[in-house]
mmCIF file with all atom_site columns, C-alpha atoms in Angstrom:
data_model
loop_
_atom_site.group_PDB
_atom_site.id
_atom_site.type_symbol
_atom_site.label_atom_id
_atom_site.label_alt_id
_atom_site.label_comp_id
_atom_site.label_asym_id
_atom_site.label_entity_id
_atom_site.label_seq_id
_atom_site.pdbx_PDB_ins_code
_atom_site.Cartn_x
_atom_site.Cartn_y
_atom_site.Cartn_z
_atom_site.occupancy
_atom_site.B_iso_or_equiv
_atom_site.pdbx_formal_charge
_atom_site.auth_seq_id
_atom_site.auth_comp_id
_atom_site.auth_asym_id
_atom_site.auth_atom_id
_atom_site.pdbx_PDB_model_num
ATOM 1   C CA . MET Q 1 1   ? 125.017 101.069 104.327 1.00 0.00 ? 1   MET Q CA 1
ATOM 2   C CA . HIS Q 1 2   ? 126.026 104.346 102.735 1.00 0.00 ? 2   HIS Q CA 1
ATOM 3   C CA . PHE Q 1 3   ? 126.952 102.512 99.512  1.00 0.00 ? 3   PHE Q CA 1
ATOM 4   C CA . MET Q 1 4   ? 123.225 102.437 98.648  1.00 0.00 ? 4   MET Q CA 1
ATOM 5   C CA . ARG Q 1 5   ? 123.218 106.197 98.167  1.00 0.00 ? 5   ARG Q CA 1
ATOM 6   C CA . GLU Q 1 6   ? 126.525 106.431 96.297  1.00 0.00 ? 6   GLU Q CA 1
ATOM 7   C CA . VAL Q 1 7   ? 126.953 106.085 92.557  1.00 0.00 ? 7   VAL Q CA 1
ATOM 8   C CA . ALA Q 1 8   ? 128.182 102.688 91.406  1.00 0.00 ? 8   ALA Q CA 1
ATOM 9   C CA . SER Q 1 9   ? 131.356 104.184 89.893  1.00 0.00 ? 9   SER Q CA 1
ATOM 10  C CA . HIS Q 1 10  ? 132.704 104.832 93.397  1.00 0.00 ? 10  HIS Q CA 1
ATOM 11  C CA . TRP Q 1 11  ? 133.508 101.119 93.552  1.00 0.00 ? 11  TRP Q CA 1
ATOM 12  C CA . ASP Q 1 12  ? 135.208 98.666  91.240  1.00 0.00 ? 12  ASP Q CA 1
ATOM 13  C CA . GLU Q 1 13  ? 132.789 97.189  88.721  1.00 0.00 ? 13  GLU Q CA 1
ATOM 14  C CA . ASP Q 1 14  ? 132.913 93.764  90.354  1.00 0.00 ? 14  ASP Q CA 1
ATOM 15  C CA . GLN Q 1 15  ? 132.804 95.061  93.929  1.00 0.00 ? 15  GLN Q CA 1
ATOM 16  C CA . TYR Q 1 16  ? 129.499 96.913  93.758  1.00 0.00 ? 16  TYR Q CA 1
ATOM 17  C CA . PRO Q 1 17  ? 127.274 93.876  93.034  1.00 0.00 ? 17  PRO Q CA 1
ATOM 18  C CA . VAL Q 1 18  ? 129.058 91.993  95.822  1.00 0.00 ? 18  VAL Q CA 1
ATOM 19  C CA . LEU Q 1 19  ? 128.164 94.726  98.307  1.00 0.00 ? 19  LEU Q CA 1
ATOM 20  C CA . TRP Q 1 20  ? 124.512 94.532  97.328  1.00 0.00 ? 20  TRP Q CA 1
ATOM 21  C CA . ARG Q 1 21  ? 124.430 90.745  97.426  1.00 0.00 ? 21  ARG Q CA 1
ATOM 22  C CA . ARG Q 1 22  ? 125.982 90.778  100.881 1.00 0.00 ? 22  ARG Q CA 1
ATOM 23  C CA . PHE Q 1 23  ? 123.629 93.332  102.401 1.00 0.00 ? 23  PHE Q CA 1
ATOM 24  C CA . ILE Q 1 24  ? 120.421 92.709  100.431 1.00 0.00 ? 24  ILE Q CA 1
ATOM 25  C CA . PRO Q 1 25  ? 118.555 91.057  103.382 1.00 0.00 ? 25  PRO Q CA 1
ATOM 26  C CA . ARG Q 1 26  ? 119.117 94.188  105.477 1.00 0.00 ? 26  ARG Q CA 1
ATOM 27  C CA . VAL Q 1 27  ? 118.289 96.426  102.544 1.00 0.00 ? 27  VAL Q CA 1
ATOM 28  C CA . LEU Q 1 28  ? 114.957 94.679  101.950 1.00 0.00 ? 28  LEU Q CA 1
ATOM 29  C CA . ARG Q 1 29  ? 114.036 95.054  105.618 1.00 0.00 ? 29  ARG Q CA 1
ATOM 30  C CA . ARG Q 1 30  ? 114.890 98.745  105.366 1.00 0.00 ? 30  ARG Q CA 1
ATOM 31  C CA . TRP Q 1 31  ? 112.483 99.084  102.425 1.00 0.00 ? 31  TRP Q CA 1
ATOM 32  C CA . GLY Q 1 32  ? 109.736 97.151  104.193 1.00 0.00 ? 32  GLY Q CA 1
ATOM 33  C CA . PRO Q 1 33  ? 106.961 98.335  106.502 1.00 0.00 ? 33  PRO Q CA 1
ATOM 34  C CA . ASP Q 1 34  ? 109.272 98.130  109.518 1.00 0.00 ? 34  ASP Q CA 1
ATOM 35  C CA . GLY Q 1 35  ? 111.984 100.203 107.850 1.00 0.00 ? 35  GLY Q CA 1
ATOM 36  C CA . ASP Q 1 36  ? 112.891 103.822 108.351 1.00 0.00 ? 36  ASP Q CA 1
ATOM 37  C CA . GLY Q 1 37  ? 110.318 105.214 105.922 1.00 0.00 ? 37  GLY Q CA 1
ATOM 38  C CA . THR Q 1 38  ? 112.921 106.295 103.366 1.00 0.00 ? 38  THR Q CA 1
ATOM 39  C CA . GLU Q 1 39  ? 111.535 106.734 99.842  1.00 0.00 ? 39  GLU Q CA 1
ATOM 40  C CA . PRO Q 1 40  ? 113.265 103.771 98.164  1.00 0.00 ? 40  PRO Q CA 1
ATOM 41  C CA . SER Q 1 41  ? 112.894 104.339 94.413  1.00 0.00 ? 41  SER Q CA 1
ATOM 42  C CA . ASP Q 1 42  ? 116.346 105.878 93.912  1.00 0.00 ? 42  ASP Q CA 1
ATOM 43  C CA . GLU Q 1 43  ? 118.042 103.187 96.012  1.00 0.00 ? 43  GLU Q CA 1
ATOM 44  C CA . MET Q 1 44  ? 116.198 100.376 94.260  1.00 0.00 ? 44  MET Q CA 1
ATOM 45  C CA . GLY Q 1 45  ? 117.285 101.685 90.889  1.00 0.00 ? 45  GLY Q CA 1
ATOM 46  C CA . ARG Q 1 46  ? 120.895 101.054 91.850  1.00 0.00 ? 46  ARG Q CA 1
ATOM 47  C CA . LEU Q 1 47  ? 120.155 97.349  91.483  1.00 0.00 ? 47  LEU Q CA 1
ATOM 48  C CA . GLY Q 1 48  ? 119.667 97.928  87.755  1.00 0.00 ? 48  GLY Q CA 1
ATOM 49  C CA . ARG Q 1 49  ? 121.913 97.287  84.785  1.00 0.00 ? 49  ARG Q CA 1
ATOM 50  C CA . HIS Q 1 50  ? 124.085 100.339 85.430  1.00 0.00 ? 50  HIS Q CA 1
ATOM 51  C CA . GLY Q 1 51  ? 124.571 99.392  89.069  1.00 0.00 ? 51  GLY Q CA 1
ATOM 52  C CA . ALA Q 1 52  ? 124.499 96.071  90.909  1.00 0.00 ? 52  ALA Q CA 1
ATOM 53  C CA . ARG Q 1 53  ? 123.054 94.240  87.858  1.00 0.00 ? 53  ARG Q CA 1
ATOM 54  C CA . LEU Q 1 54  ? 120.407 92.202  89.658  1.00 0.00 ? 54  LEU Q CA 1
ATOM 55  C CA . ALA Q 1 55  ? 119.556 90.465  86.381  1.00 0.00 ? 55  ALA Q CA 1
ATOM 56  C CA . ASP Q 1 56  ? 123.004 88.812  86.431  1.00 0.00 ? 56  ASP Q CA 1
ATOM 57  C CA . TRP Q 1 57  ? 122.810 87.468  89.989  1.00 0.00 ? 57  TRP Q CA 1
ATOM 58  C CA . PRO Q 1 58  ? 122.590 83.715  90.578  1.00 0.00 ? 58  PRO Q CA 1
ATOM 59  C CA . VAL Q 1 59  ? 119.065 82.531  89.869  1.00 0.00 ? 59  VAL Q CA 1
ATOM 60  C CA . ALA Q 1 60  ? 118.242 81.612  93.484  1.00 0.00 ? 60  ALA Q CA 1
ATOM 61  C CA . GLU Q 1 61  ? 119.366 85.014  94.791  1.00 0.00 ? 61  GLU Q CA 1
ATOM 62  C CA . ARG Q 1 62  ? 117.618 86.978  92.068  1.00 0.00 ? 62  ARG Q CA 1
ATOM 63  C CA . THR Q 1 63  ? 114.417 84.994  92.553  1.00 0.00 ? 63  THR Q CA 1
ATOM 64  C CA . ALA Q 1 64  ? 114.471 85.630  96.297  1.00 0.00 ? 64  ALA Q CA 1
ATOM 65  C CA . VAL Q 1 65  ? 114.913 89.370  95.771  1.00 0.00 ? 65  VAL Q CA 1
ATOM 66  C CA . GLU Q 1 66  ? 112.123 89.537  93.202  1.00 0.00 ? 66  GLU Q CA 1
ATOM 67  C CA . ARG Q 1 67  ? 109.838 87.595  95.537  1.00 0.00 ? 67  ARG Q CA 1
ATOM 68  C CA . ALA Q 1 68  ? 110.531 90.144  98.267  1.00 0.00 ? 68  ALA Q CA 1
ATOM 69  C CA . LEU Q 1 69  ? 109.865 93.014  95.859  1.00 0.00 ? 69  LEU Q CA 1
ATOM 70  C CA . ARG Q 1 70  ? 106.516 91.469  94.918  1.00 0.00 ? 70  ARG Q CA 1
ATOM 71  C CA . ALA Q 1 71  ? 105.641 91.305  98.606  1.00 0.00 ? 71  ALA Q CA 1
ATOM 72  C CA . LEU Q 1 72  ? 106.611 94.951  99.134  1.00 0.00 ? 72  LEU Q CA 1
ATOM 73  C CA . LEU Q 1 73  ? 104.447 95.990  96.202  1.00 0.00 ? 73  LEU Q CA 1
ATOM 74  C CA . HIS Q 1 74  ? 101.496 93.992  97.496  1.00 0.00 ? 74  HIS Q CA 1
ATOM 75  C CA . ILE Q 1 75  ? 101.768 95.660  100.896 1.00 0.00 ? 75  ILE Q CA 1
ATOM 76  C CA . ALA Q 1 76  ? 101.973 99.096  99.304  1.00 0.00 ? 76  ALA Q CA 1
ATOM 77  C CA . VAL Q 1 77  ? 98.896  98.600  97.131  1.00 0.00 ? 77  VAL Q CA 1
ATOM 78  C CA . THR Q 1 78  ? 96.744  97.116  99.895  1.00 0.00 ? 78  THR Q CA 1
ATOM 79  C CA . ASP Q 1 79  ? 97.684  99.138  102.982 1.00 0.00 ? 79  ASP Q CA 1
ATOM 80  C CA . GLY Q 1 80  ? 95.903  102.340 101.978 1.00 0.00 ? 80  GLY Q CA 1
ATOM 81  C CA . ARG Q 1 81  ? 98.865  104.540 101.129 1.00 0.00 ? 81  ARG Q CA 1
ATOM 82  C CA . PRO Q 1 82  ? 98.441  107.259 98.463  1.00 0.00 ? 82  PRO Q CA 1
ATOM 83  C CA . TYR Q 1 83  ? 99.106  106.418 94.852  1.00 0.00 ? 83  TYR Q CA 1
ATOM 84  C CA . TRP Q 1 84  ? 102.173 108.632 94.465  1.00 0.00 ? 84  TRP Q CA 1
ATOM 85  C CA . GLU Q 1 85  ? 104.066 106.568 97.038  1.00 0.00 ? 85  GLU Q CA 1
ATOM 86  C CA . ILE Q 1 86  ? 103.230 103.423 95.077  1.00 0.00 ? 86  ILE Q CA 1
ATOM 87  C CA . THR Q 1 87  ? 104.378 105.188 91.907  1.00 0.00 ? 87  THR Q CA 1
ATOM 88  C CA . GLY Q 1 88  ? 107.803 105.718 93.440  1.00 0.00 ? 88  GLY Q CA 1
ATOM 89  C CA . LEU Q 1 89  ? 107.971 102.119 94.614  1.00 0.00 ? 89  LEU Q CA 1
ATOM 90  C CA . ILE Q 1 90  ? 107.003 100.552 91.288  1.00 0.00 ? 90  ILE Q CA 1
ATOM 91  C CA . GLU Q 1 91  ? 109.414 102.889 89.508  1.00 0.00 ? 91  GLU Q CA 1
ATOM 92  C CA . GLY Q 1 92  ? 112.260 101.653 91.685  1.00 0.00 ? 92  GLY Q CA 1
ATOM 93  C CA . ILE Q 1 93  ? 111.295 98.007  91.279  1.00 0.00 ? 93  ILE Q CA 1
ATOM 94  C CA . ALA Q 1 94  ? 110.952 98.322  87.502  1.00 0.00 ? 94  ALA Q CA 1
ATOM 95  C CA . HIS Q 1 95  ? 114.295 100.118 87.292  1.00 0.00 ? 95  HIS Q CA 1
ATOM 96  C CA . ALA Q 1 96  ? 115.957 97.397  89.354  1.00 0.00 ? 96  ALA Q CA 1
ATOM 97  C CA . THR Q 1 97  ? 114.531 94.548  87.295  1.00 0.00 ? 97  THR Q CA 1
ATOM 98  C CA . GLY Q 1 98  ? 114.555 96.167  83.864  1.00 0.00 ? 98  GLY Q CA 1
ATOM 99  C CA . GLY Q 1 99  ? 110.860 96.319  83.059  1.00 0.00 ? 99  GLY Q CA 1
ATOM 100 C CA . LEU Q 1 100 ? 107.538 97.775  84.149  1.00 0.00 ? 100 LEU Q CA 1
ATOM 101 C CA . GLU Q 1 101 ? 105.008 95.468  82.488  1.00 0.00 ? 101 GLU Q CA 1
ATOM 102 C CA . PRO Q 1 102 ? 105.501 92.426  84.758  1.00 0.00 ? 102 PRO Q CA 1
ATOM 103 C CA . TRP Q 1 103 ? 104.869 94.569  87.819  1.00 0.00 ? 103 TRP Q CA 1
ATOM 104 C CA . LEU Q 1 104 ? 101.732 96.133  86.397  1.00 0.00 ? 104 LEU Q CA 1
ATOM 105 C CA . ASP Q 1 105 ? 100.511 92.623  85.585  1.00 0.00 ? 105 ASP Q CA 1
ATOM 106 C CA . HIS Q 1 106 ? 101.373 91.604  89.147  1.00 0.00 ? 106 HIS Q CA 1
ATOM 107 C CA . ILE Q 1 107 ? 99.228  94.404  90.568  1.00 0.00 ? 107 ILE Q CA 1
ATOM 108 C CA . ALA Q 1 108 ? 96.344  93.406  88.324  1.00 0.00 ? 108 ALA Q CA 1
ATOM 109 C CA . ARG Q 1 109 ? 96.426  89.896  89.838  1.00 0.00 ? 109 ARG Q CA 1
ATOM 110 C CA . PHE Q 1 110 ? 96.046  91.108  93.438  1.00 0.00 ? 110 PHE Q CA 1
ATOM 111 C CA . THR Q 1 111 ? 92.744  89.977  94.930  1.00 0.00 ? 111 THR Q CA 1
ATOM 112 C CA . GLY Q 1 112 ? 90.563  91.030  97.827  1.00 0.00 ? 112 GLY Q CA 1
ATOM 113 C CA . PRO Q 1 113 ? 88.798  94.246  98.869  1.00 0.00 ? 113 PRO Q CA 1
ATOM 114 C CA . GLU Q 1 114 ? 91.993  96.022  99.928  1.00 0.00 ? 114 GLU Q CA 1
ATOM 115 C CA . ALA Q 1 115 ? 93.576  95.231  96.574  1.00 0.00 ? 115 ALA Q CA 1
ATOM 116 C CA . ASP Q 1 116 ? 90.483  96.460  94.743  1.00 0.00 ? 116 ASP Q CA 1
ATOM 117 C CA . ALA Q 1 117 ? 90.652  99.757  96.623  1.00 0.00 ? 117 ALA Q CA 1
ATOM 118 C CA . GLY Q 1 118 ? 94.362  100.055 95.908  1.00 0.00 ? 118 GLY Q CA 1
ATOM 119 C CA . VAL Q 1 119 ? 93.855  99.504  92.187  1.00 0.00 ? 119 VAL Q CA 1
ATOM 120 C CA . VAL Q 1 120 ? 91.189  102.217 92.209  1.00 0.00 ? 120 VAL Q CA 1
ATOM 121 C CA . ARG Q 1 121 ? 93.544  104.663 93.919  1.00 0.00 ? 121 ARG Q CA 1
ATOM 122 C CA . LEU Q 1 122 ? 96.293  103.900 91.441  1.00 0.00 ? 122 LEU Q CA 1
ATOM 123 C CA . ALA Q 1 123 ? 94.046  104.112 88.409  1.00 0.00 ? 123 ALA Q CA 1
ATOM 124 C CA . PHE Q 1 124 ? 92.558  107.417 89.523  1.00 0.00 ? 124 PHE Q CA 1
ATOM 125 C CA . GLY Q 1 125 ? 95.943  108.963 90.260  1.00 0.00 ? 125 GLY Q CA 1
ATOM 126 C CA . TRP Q 1 126 ? 97.719  107.637 87.190  1.00 0.00 ? 126 TRP Q CA 1
ATOM 127 C CA . ALA Q 1 127 ? 94.901  108.404 84.760  1.00 0.00 ? 127 ALA Q CA 1
ATOM 128 C CA . THR Q 1 128 ? 94.514  111.997 85.900  1.00 0.00 ? 128 THR Q CA 1
ATOM 129 C CA . GLU Q 1 129 ? 98.274  112.576 85.788  1.00 0.00 ? 129 GLU Q CA 1
ATOM 130 C CA . LEU Q 1 130 ? 98.449  111.073 82.308  1.00 0.00 ? 130 LEU Q CA 1
ATOM 131 C CA . LEU Q 1 131 ? 95.650  113.330 81.085  1.00 0.00 ? 131 LEU Q CA 1
ATOM 132 C CA . TRP Q 1 132 ? 97.749  116.355 81.947  1.00 0.00 ? 132 TRP Q CA 1
ATOM 133 C CA . ASP Q 1 133 ? 101.097 114.810 80.991  1.00 0.00 ? 133 ASP Q CA 1
ATOM 134 C CA . GLU Q 1 134 ? 102.246 114.882 84.597  1.00 0.00 ? 134 GLU Q CA 1
ATOM 135 C CA . LEU Q 1 135 ? 103.076 111.213 85.160  1.00 0.00 ? 135 LEU Q CA 1
ATOM 136 C CA . LYS Q 1 136 ? 106.863 111.070 85.209  1.00 0.00 ? 136 LYS Q CA 1
ATOM 137 C CA . PHE Q 1 137 ? 109.484 108.685 86.561  1.00 0.00 ? 137 PHE Q CA 1
ATOM 138 C CA . THR Q 1 138 ? 111.957 110.649 88.655  1.00 0.00 ? 138 THR Q CA 1
ATOM 139 C CA . TRP Q 1 139 ? 114.940 108.284 88.756  1.00 0.00 ? 139 TRP Q CA 1
ATOM 140 C CA . TRP Q 1 140 ? 114.289 105.781 85.958  1.00 0.00 ? 140 TRP Q CA 1
ATOM 141 C CA . TYR Q 1 141 ? 115.112 107.664 82.783  1.00 0.00 ? 141 TYR Q CA 1
ATOM 142 C CA . ASP Q 1 142 ? 114.216 104.715 80.542  1.00 0.00 ? 142 ASP Q CA 1
ATOM 143 C CA . GLY Q 1 143 ? 110.745 104.388 82.076  1.00 0.00 ? 143 GLY Q CA 1
ATOM 144 C CA . ASP Q 1 144 ? 107.825 104.944 79.724  1.00 0.00 ? 144 ASP Q CA 1
ATOM 145 C CA . PRO Q 1 145 ? 104.550 106.208 81.289  1.00 0.00 ? 145 PRO Q CA 1
ATOM 146 C CA . ARG Q 1 146 ? 102.717 105.088 78.128  1.00 0.00 ? 146 ARG Q CA 1
ATOM 147 C CA . LEU Q 1 147 ? 102.932 101.555 79.505  1.00 0.00 ? 147 LEU Q CA 1
ATOM 148 C CA . VAL Q 1 148 ? 100.777 102.722 82.405  1.00 0.00 ? 148 VAL Q CA 1
ATOM 149 C CA . ALA Q 1 149 ? 98.306  104.235 79.928  1.00 0.00 ? 149 ALA Q CA 1
ATOM 150 C CA . ALA Q 1 150 ? 98.097  100.889 78.113  1.00 0.00 ? 150 ALA Q CA 1
ATOM 151 C CA . TRP Q 1 151 ? 97.517  99.085  81.419  1.00 0.00 ? 151 TRP Q CA 1
ATOM 152 C CA . LEU Q 1 152 ? 94.634  101.212 82.677  1.00 0.00 ? 152 LEU Q CA 1
ATOM 153 C CA . PRO Q 1 153 ? 91.963  99.834  80.287  1.00 0.00 ? 153 PRO Q CA 1
ATOM 154 C CA . ILE Q 1 154 ? 92.879  96.336  81.472  1.00 0.00 ? 154 ILE Q CA 1
ATOM 155 C CA . VAL Q 1 155 ? 91.609  97.156  84.972  1.00 0.00 ? 155 VAL Q CA 1
ATOM 156 C CA . ARG Q 1 156 ? 88.620  99.218  83.828  1.00 0.00 ? 156 ARG Q CA 1
ATOM 157 C CA . THR Q 1 157 ? 86.076  96.433  84.399  1.00 0.00 ? 157 THR Q CA 1
ATOM 158 C CA . ARG Q 1 158 ? 87.457  95.864  87.868  1.00 0.00 ? 158 ARG Q CA 1
ATOM 159 C CA . ILE Q 1 159 ? 87.087  99.558  88.685  1.00 0.00 ? 159 ILE Q CA 1
ATOM 160 C CA . ALA Q 1 160 ? 83.550  99.592  87.268  1.00 0.00 ? 160 ALA Q CA 1
ATOM 161 C CA . ASP Q 1 161 ? 82.609  96.637  89.482  1.00 0.00 ? 161 ASP Q CA 1
ATOM 162 C CA . PHE Q 1 162 ? 84.074  98.458  92.478  1.00 0.00 ? 162 PHE Q CA 1
ATOM 163 C CA . ALA Q 1 163 ? 82.060  101.578 91.599  1.00 0.00 ? 163 ALA Q CA 1
ATOM 164 C CA . VAL Q 1 164 ? 78.863  99.499  91.570  1.00 0.00 ? 164 VAL Q CA 1
ATOM 165 C CA . ARG Q 1 165 ? 79.660  98.042  94.994  1.00 0.00 ? 165 ARG Q CA 1
ATOM 166 C CA . HIS Q 1 166 ? 80.643  101.466 96.382  1.00 0.00 ? 166 HIS Q CA 1
ATOM 167 C CA . PRO Q 1 167 ? 78.432  104.015 94.611  1.00 0.00 ? 167 PRO Q CA 1
ATOM 168 C CA . ARG Q 1 168 ? 79.630  106.851 96.869  1.00 0.00 ? 168 ARG Q CA 1
ATOM 169 C CA . CYS Q 1 169 ? 83.286  106.319 95.971  1.00 0.00 ? 169 CYS Q CA 1
ATOM 170 C CA . LYS Q 1 170 ? 84.255  109.334 93.885  1.00 0.00 ? 170 LYS Q CA 1
ATOM 171 C CA . ASN Q 1 171 ? 87.725  107.952 93.174  1.00 0.00 ? 171 ASN Q CA 1
ATOM 172 C CA . SER Q 1 172 ? 86.287  105.015 91.242  1.00 0.00 ? 172 SER Q CA 1
ATOM 173 C CA . SER Q 1 173 ? 83.766  107.044 89.235  1.00 0.00 ? 173 SER Q CA 1
ATOM 174 C CA . ASP Q 1 174 ? 86.386  109.665 88.392  1.00 0.00 ? 174 ASP Q CA 1
ATOM 175 C CA . ALA Q 1 175 ? 88.929  106.987 87.479  1.00 0.00 ? 175 ALA Q CA 1
ATOM 176 C CA . LEU Q 1 176 ? 86.456  105.626 84.916  1.00 0.00 ? 176 LEU Q CA 1
ATOM 177 C CA . LEU Q 1 177 ? 85.910  109.104 83.475  1.00 0.00 ? 177 LEU Q CA 1
ATOM 178 C CA . ALA Q 1 178 ? 89.663  109.669 83.218  1.00 0.00 ? 178 ALA Q CA 1
ATOM 179 C CA . ILE Q 1 179 ? 90.318  106.311 81.555  1.00 0.00 ? 179 ILE Q CA 1
ATOM 180 C CA . ASP Q 1 180 ? 87.550  106.977 79.041  1.00 0.00 ? 180 ASP Q CA 1
ATOM 181 C CA . ALA Q 1 181 ? 89.061  110.386 78.267  1.00 0.00 ? 181 ALA Q CA 1
ATOM 182 C CA . LEU Q 1 182 ? 92.511  108.846 77.774  1.00 0.00 ? 182 LEU Q CA 1
ATOM 183 C CA . GLU Q 1 183 ? 91.161  106.231 75.388  1.00 0.00 ? 183 GLU Q CA 1
ATOM 184 C CA . ALA Q 1 184 ? 89.254  108.875 73.448  1.00 0.00 ? 184 ALA Q CA 1
ATOM 185 C CA . GLY Q 1 185 ? 92.277  111.148 73.250  1.00 0.00 ? 185 GLY Q CA 1
ATOM 186 C CA . ALA Q 1 186 ? 90.225  113.873 74.921  1.00 0.00 ? 186 ALA Q CA 1
ATOM 187 C CA . TRP Q 1 187 ? 90.796  116.251 77.782  1.00 0.00 ? 187 TRP Q CA 1
ATOM 188 C CA . GLY Q 1 188 ? 89.495  115.180 81.138  1.00 0.00 ? 188 GLY Q CA 1
ATOM 189 C CA . PRO Q 1 189 ? 86.132  116.365 82.412  1.00 0.00 ? 189 PRO Q CA 1
ATOM 190 C CA . TRP Q 1 190 ? 87.755  118.705 84.936  1.00 0.00 ? 190 TRP Q CA 1
ATOM 191 C CA . LEU Q 1 191 ? 89.296  122.130 84.597  1.00 0.00 ? 191 LEU Q CA 1
ATOM 192 C CA . ARG Q 1 192 ? 92.185  120.572 86.443  1.00 0.00 ? 192 ARG Q CA 1
ATOM 193 C CA . PRO Q 1 193 ? 92.375  117.053 87.873  1.00 0.00 ? 193 PRO Q CA 1
ATOM 194 C CA . TYR Q 1 194 ? 92.527  116.737 91.607  1.00 0.00 ? 194 TYR Q CA 1
ATOM 195 C CA . ASP Q 1 195 ? 95.995  117.284 93.040  1.00 0.00 ? 195 ASP Q CA 1
ATOM 196 C CA . MET Q 1 196 ? 95.649  114.976 96.011  1.00 0.00 ? 196 MET Q CA 1
ATOM 197 C CA . ARG Q 1 197 ? 99.199  115.740 97.135  1.00 0.00 ? 197 ARG Q CA 1
ATOM 198 C CA . SER Q 1 198 ? 98.280  119.356 97.770  1.00 0.00 ? 198 SER Q CA 1
ATOM 199 C CA . LEU Q 1 199 ? 95.180  118.208 99.635  1.00 0.00 ? 199 LEU Q CA 1
ATOM 200 C CA . GLY Q 1 200 ? 97.385  116.179 101.959 1.00 0.00 ? 200 GLY Q CA 1
ATOM 201 C CA . GLY Q 1 201 ? 95.682  112.814 101.570 1.00 0.00 ? 201 GLY Q CA 1
ATOM 202 C CA . PRO Q 1 202 ? 94.132  110.207 99.288  1.00 0.00 ? 202 PRO Q CA 1
ATOM 203 C CA . ALA Q 1 203 ? 90.551  111.488 99.675  1.00 0.00 ? 203 ALA Q CA 1
ATOM 204 C CA . LEU Q 1 204 ? 89.160  107.998 100.187 1.00 0.00 ? 204 LEU Q CA 1
ATOM 205 C CA . ILE Q 1 205 ? 85.449  107.306 100.228 1.00 0.00 ? 205 ILE Q CA 1
ATOM 206 C CA . HIS Q 1 206 ? 84.300  103.767 101.005 1.00 0.00 ? 206 HIS Q CA 1
ATOM 207 C CA . GLN Q 1 207 ? 87.786  102.371 100.349 1.00 0.00 ? 207 GLN Q CA 1
ATOM 208 C CA . GLY Q 1 208 ? 87.977  104.033 96.918  1.00 0.00 ? 208 GLY Q CA 1
#
């Protein structure tokens, strides 16, 4: 399926969406937990308006793809992976479907302890990156990180409740500090926010 990594202009305008529609079941399996582990955000973006134009697919096909993308996002948020991997995934999904807000809203509706922990990881990572103007979308040039900043206060109460249940979770307490700093237009309380990527892991404490 090399067409996934090639620019859309290598094919006729009408041929490229047909290729994606034909192979999308295999593509979705490739992006899933049993896939090859490839970072999918660039590939997913090729479903967007300058590529396979998912928005123009027949309703039943588009709905099935979006349902699968929602499932992939749920798995990513709840399986304990670090926030930067989820960032890449949601970037690709938003690029493919043309908008970020519905997917942020979708994450906010996840329930259960694993989802709570995943929201904390995301909020901590995104808030600290926003404080230092480091939250960027690599492949989706139209993506606006300010939408993430507007979303964070929506989940603040949820994070605060998690912090009460898990008082030793530093991720949740620091996420609250970072969100407060963002809302106040202030610098964060750290000389430099944690760079968890350089530490080699999500630094979880009690699921936080």
